Amino acid sequence: MKLVILDRDGVINEDSDAYIKSPEEWQPIAGSLEAIARLNQSGFRVVVATNQSGLGRGLFDMSALNAMHAKMHRALASVGGKVDAVFVCPHTPDEACSCRKPLPGLFEQIAKRYDIDLAHTPMVGDSHRDLAAGVAAGCTVILVRTGKGAATEKRDDLPAGTPVFDNLAAAVDFIATEPRL
Ligand SMILES: [Mg+2]
Ligand SMILES: [Zn+2]
């Protein structure tokens, strides 16, 4: 089974420093949904791993999060794409959980659920936390410049050899043709 793990905010949908709190605020990045459909057509199952500390901070509740994801699934279906599951860390940094990226807990949940070795599993993210979590879990990490990605690219502590692409569509072109993945 071939799996790809995607961050959500700043990779699939536009990010906001004020958090994405409602389905109305959940707006796909141009081309991202079609890119997920192309992954599916290339034989990949796609899951999302996302920090949503806005839940723990009380900025929105589970029903709002479910409504955002229902919107995402509907929008994906309209272009022939599918996300199998969304793995969420709902905690704030203060809660010292093991699932909030940069810790690899969400990735470990994914590996267990799908019974896979993450060594050849690509992970696409826009923040340094995503890359750190992916590296800790043993994934092949990929950075996109959307969301926080342009700022992340300028950091001097990017994991060595991290491929960087303008957006998810360009990252998918790489993933779908890279025989190692
Ligand atoms: Mg992000
Ligand atoms: Zn957590």
Tab-separated table of C-alpha atoms and ligand atoms in Angstrom:
chain	number	residue	atom	x	y	z
A	1	MET	CA	0.000	0.000	0.000
A	2	LYS	CA	1.265	3.465	-0.930
A	3	LEU	CA	0.347	6.253	1.461
A	4	VAL	CA	0.969	9.998	1.520
A	5	ILE	CA	0.605	12.077	4.684
A	6	LEU	CA	-0.397	15.711	4.244
A	7	ASP	CA	-0.507	18.589	6.662
A	8	ARG	CA	-3.791	20.485	6.295
A	9	ASP	CA	-3.481	24.252	6.887
A	10	GLY	CA	-1.093	25.863	4.426
A	11	VAL	CA	-0.887	22.703	2.302
A	12	ILE	CA	-4.477	21.794	1.346
A	13	ASN	CA	-6.237	24.976	2.439
A	14	GLU	CA	-5.178	28.566	3.009
A	15	ASP	CA	-3.726	29.110	6.474
A	16	SER	CA	-4.487	31.967	8.852
A	17	ASP	CA	-2.659	33.205	11.935
A	18	ALA	CA	-6.151	33.662	13.407
A	19	TYR	CA	-6.821	29.886	12.952
A	20	ILE	CA	-9.305	28.268	10.592
A	21	LYS	CA	-12.405	28.136	12.803
A	22	SER	CA	-15.345	27.414	10.490
A	23	PRO	CA	-16.194	25.797	7.163
A	24	GLU	CA	-16.488	29.310	5.682
A	25	GLU	CA	-12.872	29.993	6.616
A	26	TRP	CA	-11.736	26.683	5.126
A	27	GLN	CA	-10.729	27.648	1.561
A	28	PRO	CA	-8.706	25.293	-0.623
A	29	ILE	CA	-5.392	26.443	-2.094
A	30	ALA	CA	-5.734	26.568	-5.889
A	31	GLY	CA	-4.876	23.186	-7.379
A	32	SER	CA	-4.533	21.311	-4.086
A	33	LEU	CA	-7.708	19.248	-4.405
A	34	GLU	CA	-6.885	18.240	-7.970
A	35	ALA	CA	-3.380	17.323	-6.760
A	36	ILE	CA	-4.869	14.948	-4.176
A	37	ALA	CA	-7.019	13.405	-6.914
A	38	ARG	CA	-3.877	12.838	-8.981
A	39	LEU	CA	-2.221	11.119	-6.033
A	40	ASN	CA	-5.220	8.828	-5.764
A	41	GLN	CA	-5.051	8.110	-9.499
A	42	SER	CA	-1.358	7.257	-9.082
A	43	GLY	CA	-2.276	4.621	-6.525
A	44	PHE	CA	-1.717	6.538	-3.294
A	45	ARG	CA	-4.038	6.673	-0.347
A	46	VAL	CA	-3.951	10.081	1.300
A	47	VAL	CA	-4.308	10.907	4.987
A	48	VAL	CA	-4.073	14.218	6.814
A	49	ALA	CA	-2.130	14.838	10.030
A	50	THR	CA	-2.956	18.213	11.541
A	51	ASN	CA	-2.358	20.172	14.751
A	52	GLN	CA	-5.634	21.859	15.699
A	53	SER	CA	-4.819	23.570	18.971
A	54	GLY	CA	-7.743	25.908	18.289
A	55	LEU	CA	-9.840	23.063	19.734
A	56	GLY	CA	-7.889	23.043	22.991
A	57	ARG	CA	-7.904	26.828	23.045
A	58	GLY	CA	-11.700	26.861	22.714
A	59	LEU	CA	-11.650	28.816	19.429
A	60	PHE	CA	-13.905	26.230	17.765
A	61	ASP	CA	-15.422	22.889	18.704
A	62	MET	CA	-15.452	19.373	17.272
A	63	SER	CA	-18.658	19.982	15.361
A	64	ALA	CA	-17.046	22.951	13.587
A	65	LEU	CA	-13.985	20.823	12.829
A	66	ASN	CA	-16.201	18.043	11.493
A	67	ALA	CA	-18.045	20.577	9.330
A	68	MET	CA	-14.724	21.848	7.905
A	69	HIS	CA	-13.710	18.311	7.056
A	70	ALA	CA	-17.105	17.524	5.560
A	71	LYS	CA	-16.561	20.548	3.290
A	72	MET	CA	-13.087	19.268	2.403
A	73	HIS	CA	-14.364	15.753	1.608
A	74	ARG	CA	-17.201	17.145	-0.535
A	75	ALA	CA	-14.874	19.487	-2.419
A	76	LEU	CA	-12.456	16.601	-2.999
A	77	ALA	CA	-15.221	14.314	-4.214
A	78	SER	CA	-16.261	16.944	-6.753
A	79	VAL	CA	-12.825	16.643	-8.416
A	80	GLY	CA	-12.529	12.871	-7.975
A	81	GLY	CA	-10.187	12.990	-4.963
A	82	LYS	CA	-10.329	11.310	-1.588
A	83	VAL	CA	-8.700	11.703	1.806
A	84	ASP	CA	-9.008	8.448	3.756
A	85	ALA	CA	-8.743	9.880	7.245
A	86	VAL	CA	-7.850	13.006	9.182
A	87	PHE	CA	-5.626	12.520	12.225
A	88	VAL	CA	-5.966	15.479	14.574
A	89	CYS	CA	-4.015	16.687	17.587
A	90	PRO	CA	-6.553	18.788	19.507
A	91	HIS	CA	-4.171	19.795	22.273
A	92	THR	CA	-2.511	23.067	23.199
A	93	PRO	CA	1.275	23.167	23.659
A	94	ASP	CA	0.696	23.350	27.449
A	95	GLU	CA	-0.975	19.949	27.522
A	96	ALA	CA	2.326	18.176	26.775
A	97	CYS	CA	0.680	15.514	24.617
A	98	SER	CA	2.659	13.161	22.388
A	99	CYS	CA	0.652	13.865	19.230
A	100	ARG	CA	1.285	17.567	18.644
A	101	LYS	CA	3.794	18.041	15.841
A	102	PRO	CA	6.863	18.366	16.040
A	103	LEU	CA	6.367	15.148	18.018
A	104	PRO	CA	5.690	12.089	15.858
A	105	GLY	CA	2.584	10.792	17.698
A	106	LEU	CA	0.111	11.391	14.866
A	107	PHE	CA	2.454	9.652	12.445
A	108	GLU	CA	2.778	6.699	14.805
A	109	GLN	CA	-1.026	6.491	14.954
A	110	ILE	CA	-1.090	6.426	11.154
A	111	ALA	CA	1.597	3.728	10.936
A	112	LYS	CA	-0.344	1.602	13.400
A	113	ARG	CA	-3.744	2.139	11.757
A	114	TYR	CA	-2.432	1.187	8.313
A	115	ASP	CA	0.183	-1.279	9.522
A	116	ILE	CA	2.904	0.318	7.429
A	117	ASP	CA	6.543	1.254	7.751
A	118	LEU	CA	6.821	5.003	7.228
A	119	ALA	CA	10.306	4.789	5.699
A	120	HIS	CA	9.054	5.303	2.156
A	121	THR	CA	5.992	7.347	3.078
A	122	PRO	CA	6.128	10.941	1.854
A	123	MET	CA	4.926	13.673	4.208
A	124	VAL	CA	4.120	17.104	2.797
A	125	GLY	CA	4.080	20.093	5.129
A	126	ASP	CA	4.583	23.844	5.229
A	127	SER	CA	5.949	24.355	8.736
A	128	HIS	CA	9.141	23.328	10.434
A	129	ARG	CA	7.045	21.377	12.944
A	130	ASP	CA	5.712	19.169	10.152
A	131	LEU	CA	9.190	18.407	8.881
A	132	ALA	CA	10.516	17.692	12.380
A	133	ALA	CA	7.628	15.321	13.106
A	134	GLY	CA	8.054	13.609	9.759
A	135	VAL	CA	11.774	13.145	10.278
A	136	ALA	CA	11.187	11.809	13.811
A	137	ALA	CA	8.706	9.287	12.383
A	138	GLY	CA	11.082	8.265	9.586
A	139	CYS	CA	9.062	9.701	6.707
A	140	THR	CA	10.439	11.226	3.533
A	141	VAL	CA	9.667	14.889	4.176
A	142	ILE	CA	8.718	17.432	1.524
A	143	LEU	CA	8.252	21.183	2.034
A	144	VAL	CA	5.803	23.350	0.095
A	145	ARG	CA	6.088	27.140	-0.097
A	146	THR	CA	2.377	27.749	0.461
A	147	GLY	CA	1.172	28.704	3.959
A	148	LYS	CA	4.169	29.152	6.242
A	149	GLY	CA	6.383	27.340	3.749
A	150	ALA	CA	8.178	30.317	2.221
A	151	ALA	CA	9.279	31.382	5.716
A	152	THR	CA	10.136	27.802	6.665
A	153	GLU	CA	12.365	27.478	3.592
A	154	LYS	CA	14.515	30.394	4.850
A	155	ARG	CA	15.325	28.703	8.149
A	156	ASP	CA	18.825	27.326	8.566
A	157	ASP	CA	17.630	24.119	10.250
A	158	LEU	CA	15.725	22.457	7.407
A	159	PRO	CA	16.333	18.701	7.400
A	160	ALA	CA	19.194	18.063	4.974
A	161	GLY	CA	18.086	17.373	1.430
A	162	THR	CA	14.447	18.370	1.954
A	163	PRO	CA	12.853	18.849	-1.464
A	164	VAL	CA	10.948	22.149	-1.736
A	165	PHE	CA	8.102	22.846	-4.156
A	166	ASP	CA	5.897	25.857	-4.831
A	167	ASN	CA	2.714	24.066	-3.827
A	168	LEU	CA	1.070	20.682	-3.390
A	169	ALA	CA	0.459	20.322	-7.127
A	170	ALA	CA	4.208	20.553	-7.802
A	171	ALA	CA	5.008	18.247	-4.872
A	172	VAL	CA	2.613	15.661	-6.295
A	173	ASP	CA	4.354	15.812	-9.676
A	174	PHE	CA	7.491	14.762	-7.777
A	175	ILE	CA	5.857	12.115	-5.592
A	176	ALA	CA	4.028	10.467	-8.476
A	177	THR	CA	7.219	10.084	-10.523
A	178	GLU	CA	9.739	9.312	-7.770
A	179	PRO	CA	10.267	5.530	-7.822
A	180	ARG	CA	11.584	5.469	-4.247
A	181	LEU	CA	8.208	6.608	-2.926
B	1	MG	MG	0.504	23.836	8.072
B	2	ZN	ZN	-1.939	16.161	20.892
